[in-house]
Amino acid sequence: MSGAVYGFAALASLAAGALGVHGLLGGTWTLAVPWLLPLGGLELAMDRLAGLFIAIVALTALPVSWYAIAYDRDARGGRGAYLAFLGAMIVVPLAANAMTFLVAWELMSLASWLLVAHQREAARAAWVYAVMTHAGFACLLIGMLWLTAATGTMAFADWRAAVPGLDPTTRHVVWALLALGFAGKAGVIPLHVWLPLAHPAAPSHVSALMSGVMVKLGVYGLVRVSLDWLGVGPPWWGVVILVVGTCSAVIGVLYALVDHDLKRLLAFHTIENVGIILIGLGAALVFQPVGAPELAALALVAALYHTVNHAAFKALLFLGAGSVLHATGTRNMEEMGGLARRMPWTAACFLVGSIAIAGLPPLNGFVSEWLTFQALLQNLSVARPALNLAFALALAGLALTAGLAAACFVKAFGISFLGLPRSEEARHAHEAPAAMRAAMVALAAACVGLGVGATLVIPALAAVAADLTRGAAVPIAVFGGVTVRVSDDFASVSTLTVAGALAAALLLLAVGVRLVGSTARARVGDTWGCGRILQTARMEYTATAFSSPFKRVFDFFYRPRRRLDLDVHPESRFFVRSLAYESATRSIFDDWLYAPLMAGLRHTTATARALQSGSANLYLAYILAALLLMLVLG
Amino acid sequence: MIEIVIGGLVQILAVALGAPLVVGLTRLLKARLVGRRGPSPGQPYRDLVKLLGKTPVVSSTTSWIFTFTPYLLAATMLVAALVVPVLTSRPALGFAGNAILLMALFLLGTFFLALAGLDAGSAFGGMGASREVAVAALAEPTVIVAIFALALRADTIDLGALVERLGRAPSLALNPAHLLALAAFFIVMLAETGRLPVDNPATHLELTMIHEAMVLEYSGRYLALVEWASAMKLLLFMTLLANLFVPWGVPASAAPAALALGAAVLALKLAVLCVALALLETAVAKLRLFRVPELLAGSFALALLSVMAVFLVP
């Protein structure tokens, strides 16, 4: 039964993927069904940007649905919500008027909420998710209705035409509202609080879609509103996005470093990667109005490329985490270890995902981060020192993020998959079934392909970027079929060459070492234990210990709280009977933003309760007062 | 075409064979500075040959990562040797990437080495891995911003083109802001290659090791590859420093005569750098691990100042 549903989802994804690729390559069409929805009816329109995001959604959903056939075999329902979720995500980029968009958007949120709420232990996660997603929806609703009122139309195509005549204040307010709503869905700091709760709580295949794809629709919205619906905005829109993106990238990875729940760690990396995407988008929004549309197009290509890449490697990593969860029953890295020997396929795929997300060559994460760097590095053409300083700090932030992400995935892969098993469950872990392995291998192949085949992907993305920057010449040229050149001779990269050179060097070394040195097989012995005979998992470095240098370096941010309870023998304090150690970090966003906000909200609602006394006479008086007020105002 | 291939091969051989000499020379100089006779500069070669001939011992807890890593590490250095302008400013794979690719290649090696450190399941390996990635991550922003400072002045980020343009315009290379970037880059070089005051390559004292703790489980040919790769990394970083900040005498062609000239000039620059490194390492003590981030933050500030100098002083 569930197999049939997921099989259908996979087939539908394949079809939608073909549709998306057709749109990405330039196919356009529109579809209107006026009777289906009130106020404007269902209107769909395909363009390159929509095609790109549909392709991302569908081509990620294809392996994920395939994986779910084996993974979600005995689920307690939620398959209908899965289909609705998938369908809504495919309709969102196609929506051509505000009504269609908002209905599809809300359907997507509700379906994913159901999938989270379905899990028994996820009550709080579901609640926070519902609140945050509806706060975002309210912003979108107000923004879109405002724009509709100002332009007199709900159709996006008419917005484009009407916006140049709009009063600037309206434009800024609408942009702020819509950007806030979309940024909330994208999980941008400080609107991220729902993301590390909701994404890990959902079943792993749903987590893969939520993290890999759903947050991307927030990015889609930001691109649409900032470059399409509202035309070219002032540079400060871009600066806001750039700063928010840099903060999200650095803070996301900092949280991931100290989190030892494998799925939550991945969720924090989603925040980081959305930050990297927004760095590219923000740079584009700064370049566009200051007279450098080519650089805007370059930055946009970088941002879109990272969007595609993140979908591939984040889905892969979540599926890998799902396989580990399936095999060991835990998400806690401190109870894993040694899985590389027990689950070689999962480990290899997770390693590919780790290298890709850490931005290491020659895989896909490297290409898009490299492009982002090139876009940022050319900011001298913007001759304003304040903007240049913002760019320099974004560069530094991006570099720090790349370094910390590599460190974090050393932890994620090394602690989970290497060394000795840290629990009985990890010792008896088993490899994932064939369907799950096939899905992971497909996504791993996509990570490799998007990396070494960058020269094939970039022209398609450049066409999208050219559309969005009103036909700017994208300063990226493919040279000799393998090299990507940016801004003539400013920089060039060829991942295919690097991959080939690495492979050749490996071969050369393997042969060379055999020729020069001893050919004896390695002897197998114990790990050196300072003279101890028996090595156990308790002597291994833990994830907590691994992240401790980072905790100390960034303690102003983590504000760690350590507690050590020693129960000593009454006779001598040198004999410890039991020991409890706790080390927790505190979230500055919970303490300084959400806690006061919630306290204020509670206070306001408590005060407002005075209105609701329960007396029918008083309620009648309210109605009368309201009627009189309306008459007077009318 | 044939010239480029030969030039590339010569450059790879120069890096691969010259790297142990740089390590040996620095060790000899350090020994002489503290009044010891010291080993001959050729000692690292003998060590490598000896290690290659020995049967390695591999822990029973390890996976394929452990034995694969030394090969990958050495391979990243060999590829990097074709990207860095060593003997000529037009290296064979210069088109395949720039400074950012180079840093990412080094980070790829560090990534795998840290994984291998965790693979044997000993506390030392984990400790070294954790510290090494912390230092590498914190050094990353400085490198990028320092490179950015250079790229701003030369309007390119291609390493070879940077060397050529800076070499043609002495006013760029002798700019005080350029010296700030040099200082920043030098500190990062010390951190990335595990030299004093960040890490001590000569110690095996448990609590202070970084790099050595991570590779503690390696032996035989695997250890030889790891040590050789570390030597190549040091050589490549020194070359980068020498050619970017003293950009003269780097020929723009791969003709035999030009390569010979490039090799001679580079040897001179590296000898000076070895002396500087030896002097520094005998003069300073190792920093406490948790003071290292302060040093790196200082180097980042220098790099950022160098960038701001471009914007504020036209």
XYZ file of C-alpha atoms in Angstrom, chain B residues 154-314:
161
model
C 45.986 43.588 -9.235
C 42.356 43.172 -10.403
C 42.664 39.432 -10.791
C 42.596 36.483 -8.474
C 44.398 34.123 -10.781
C 47.632 33.319 -8.908
C 49.932 33.492 -11.913
C 48.430 36.731 -13.192
C 48.722 38.177 -9.667
C 52.454 37.434 -9.607
C 52.943 38.938 -13.081
C 50.970 42.115 -12.440
C 52.467 42.758 -9.028
C 55.925 42.141 -10.496
C 55.352 44.712 -13.234
C 54.212 47.408 -10.805
C 56.694 47.842 -7.915
C 54.465 50.539 -6.403
C 51.851 47.854 -5.770
C 54.248 45.328 -4.300
C 56.028 47.847 -2.065
C 52.823 49.417 -0.782
C 52.579 49.432 3.052
C 49.148 47.798 2.769
C 50.848 44.980 0.888
C 53.127 44.451 3.884
C 50.104 44.152 6.172
C 48.765 41.390 3.955
C 52.226 39.784 4.024
C 52.243 39.732 7.816
C 48.756 38.247 7.890
C 49.665 35.595 5.360
C 52.859 34.701 7.220
C 50.942 34.030 10.449
C 48.453 31.889 8.557
C 51.289 29.972 6.971
C 52.641 29.123 10.420
C 49.189 27.934 11.524
C 48.371 25.940 8.389
C 51.701 24.142 8.252
C 51.853 23.400 11.967
C 54.905 25.490 12.883
C 55.712 27.359 16.086
C 54.090 29.205 17.820
C 50.890 27.359 16.810
C 52.130 23.781 16.799
C 55.536 22.286 17.418
C 56.619 19.874 14.664
C 59.387 18.468 16.867
C 57.365 17.435 19.898
C 55.474 14.332 20.853
C 54.411 15.673 24.210
C 50.856 14.475 24.689
C 49.016 17.599 25.655
C 50.544 20.017 23.203
C 50.446 18.025 19.996
C 48.143 18.989 17.185
C 49.310 17.574 13.871
C 51.522 14.881 15.379
C 48.674 13.593 17.559
C 46.453 13.212 14.542
C 48.969 11.109 12.610
C 50.165 9.122 15.621
C 48.754 5.824 14.331
C 50.529 5.984 10.982
C 53.596 3.916 10.221
C 55.606 2.614 7.288
C 54.689 3.823 3.817
C 51.585 5.578 5.124
C 53.659 7.672 7.508
C 56.143 8.370 4.723
C 53.344 9.727 2.528
C 51.925 11.869 5.340
C 55.316 13.343 6.228
C 56.164 13.956 2.596
C 52.807 15.670 2.052
C 53.375 17.899 5.100
C 56.770 18.881 3.695
C 55.185 19.692 0.327
C 52.538 21.794 2.028
C 55.251 23.793 3.787
C 57.142 24.257 0.548
C 54.003 25.334 -1.336
C 52.990 27.837 1.315
C 56.507 29.291 1.430
C 56.581 29.515 -2.354
C 53.227 31.238 -2.409
C 54.425 33.731 0.175
C 57.705 34.290 -1.677
C 56.200 34.688 -5.132
C 53.168 36.763 -4.163
C 54.944 39.197 -1.911
C 58.331 39.296 -3.644
C 56.996 38.833 -7.177
C 60.286 39.292 -9.049
C 62.271 36.666 -10.902
C 59.318 34.449 -11.735
C 59.510 33.757 -15.495
C 56.307 33.807 -17.525
C 57.250 30.923 -19.794
C 58.058 27.269 -19.367
C 61.131 27.258 -21.627
C 64.067 25.313 -20.130
C 66.246 28.396 -19.591
C 63.378 30.277 -17.945
C 62.636 27.336 -15.664
C 66.258 27.157 -14.596
C 66.261 30.863 -13.794
C 62.978 30.509 -11.908
C 64.367 27.604 -9.913
C 67.510 29.533 -8.976
C 65.591 32.626 -7.846
C 63.075 30.533 -5.942
C 65.836 28.593 -4.191
C 67.284 31.892 -3.000
C 63.910 33.150 -1.745
C 63.186 29.875 0.022
C 66.600 29.837 1.670
C 65.883 33.286 3.094
C 62.478 32.113 4.294
C 64.006 29.015 5.902
C 66.386 31.243 7.846
C 63.485 33.457 8.911
C 61.453 30.429 9.977
C 64.368 28.939 11.931
C 65.061 32.255 13.651
C 61.397 32.633 14.567
C 61.073 29.083 15.833
C 64.105 29.396 18.100
C 62.939 32.759 19.419
C 59.291 32.080 20.310
C 57.667 29.495 22.524
C 54.561 27.543 21.634
C 51.339 29.340 22.456
C 48.742 27.736 24.661
C 46.132 26.177 22.428
C 43.456 28.619 23.459
C 45.669 31.596 22.739
C 46.023 30.508 19.117
C 42.622 31.956 18.112
C 43.823 35.335 19.388
C 46.859 35.121 17.151
C 44.652 34.215 14.196
C 42.213 37.004 15.023
C 45.189 39.361 15.006
C 46.235 38.128 11.583
C 42.651 38.578 10.365
C 42.673 42.171 11.580
C 45.899 42.794 9.647
C 44.359 41.357 6.481
C 41.214 43.427 6.874
C 43.282 46.576 7.404
C 45.126 45.786 4.224
C 41.799 45.574 2.359
C 40.433 48.755 3.872
C 43.612 50.593 2.896
C 42.649 50.018 -0.738
C 39.199 51.513 -0.315
C 40.206 54.444 1.837
C 43.534 55.370 0.210
C 42.904 55.506 -3.529
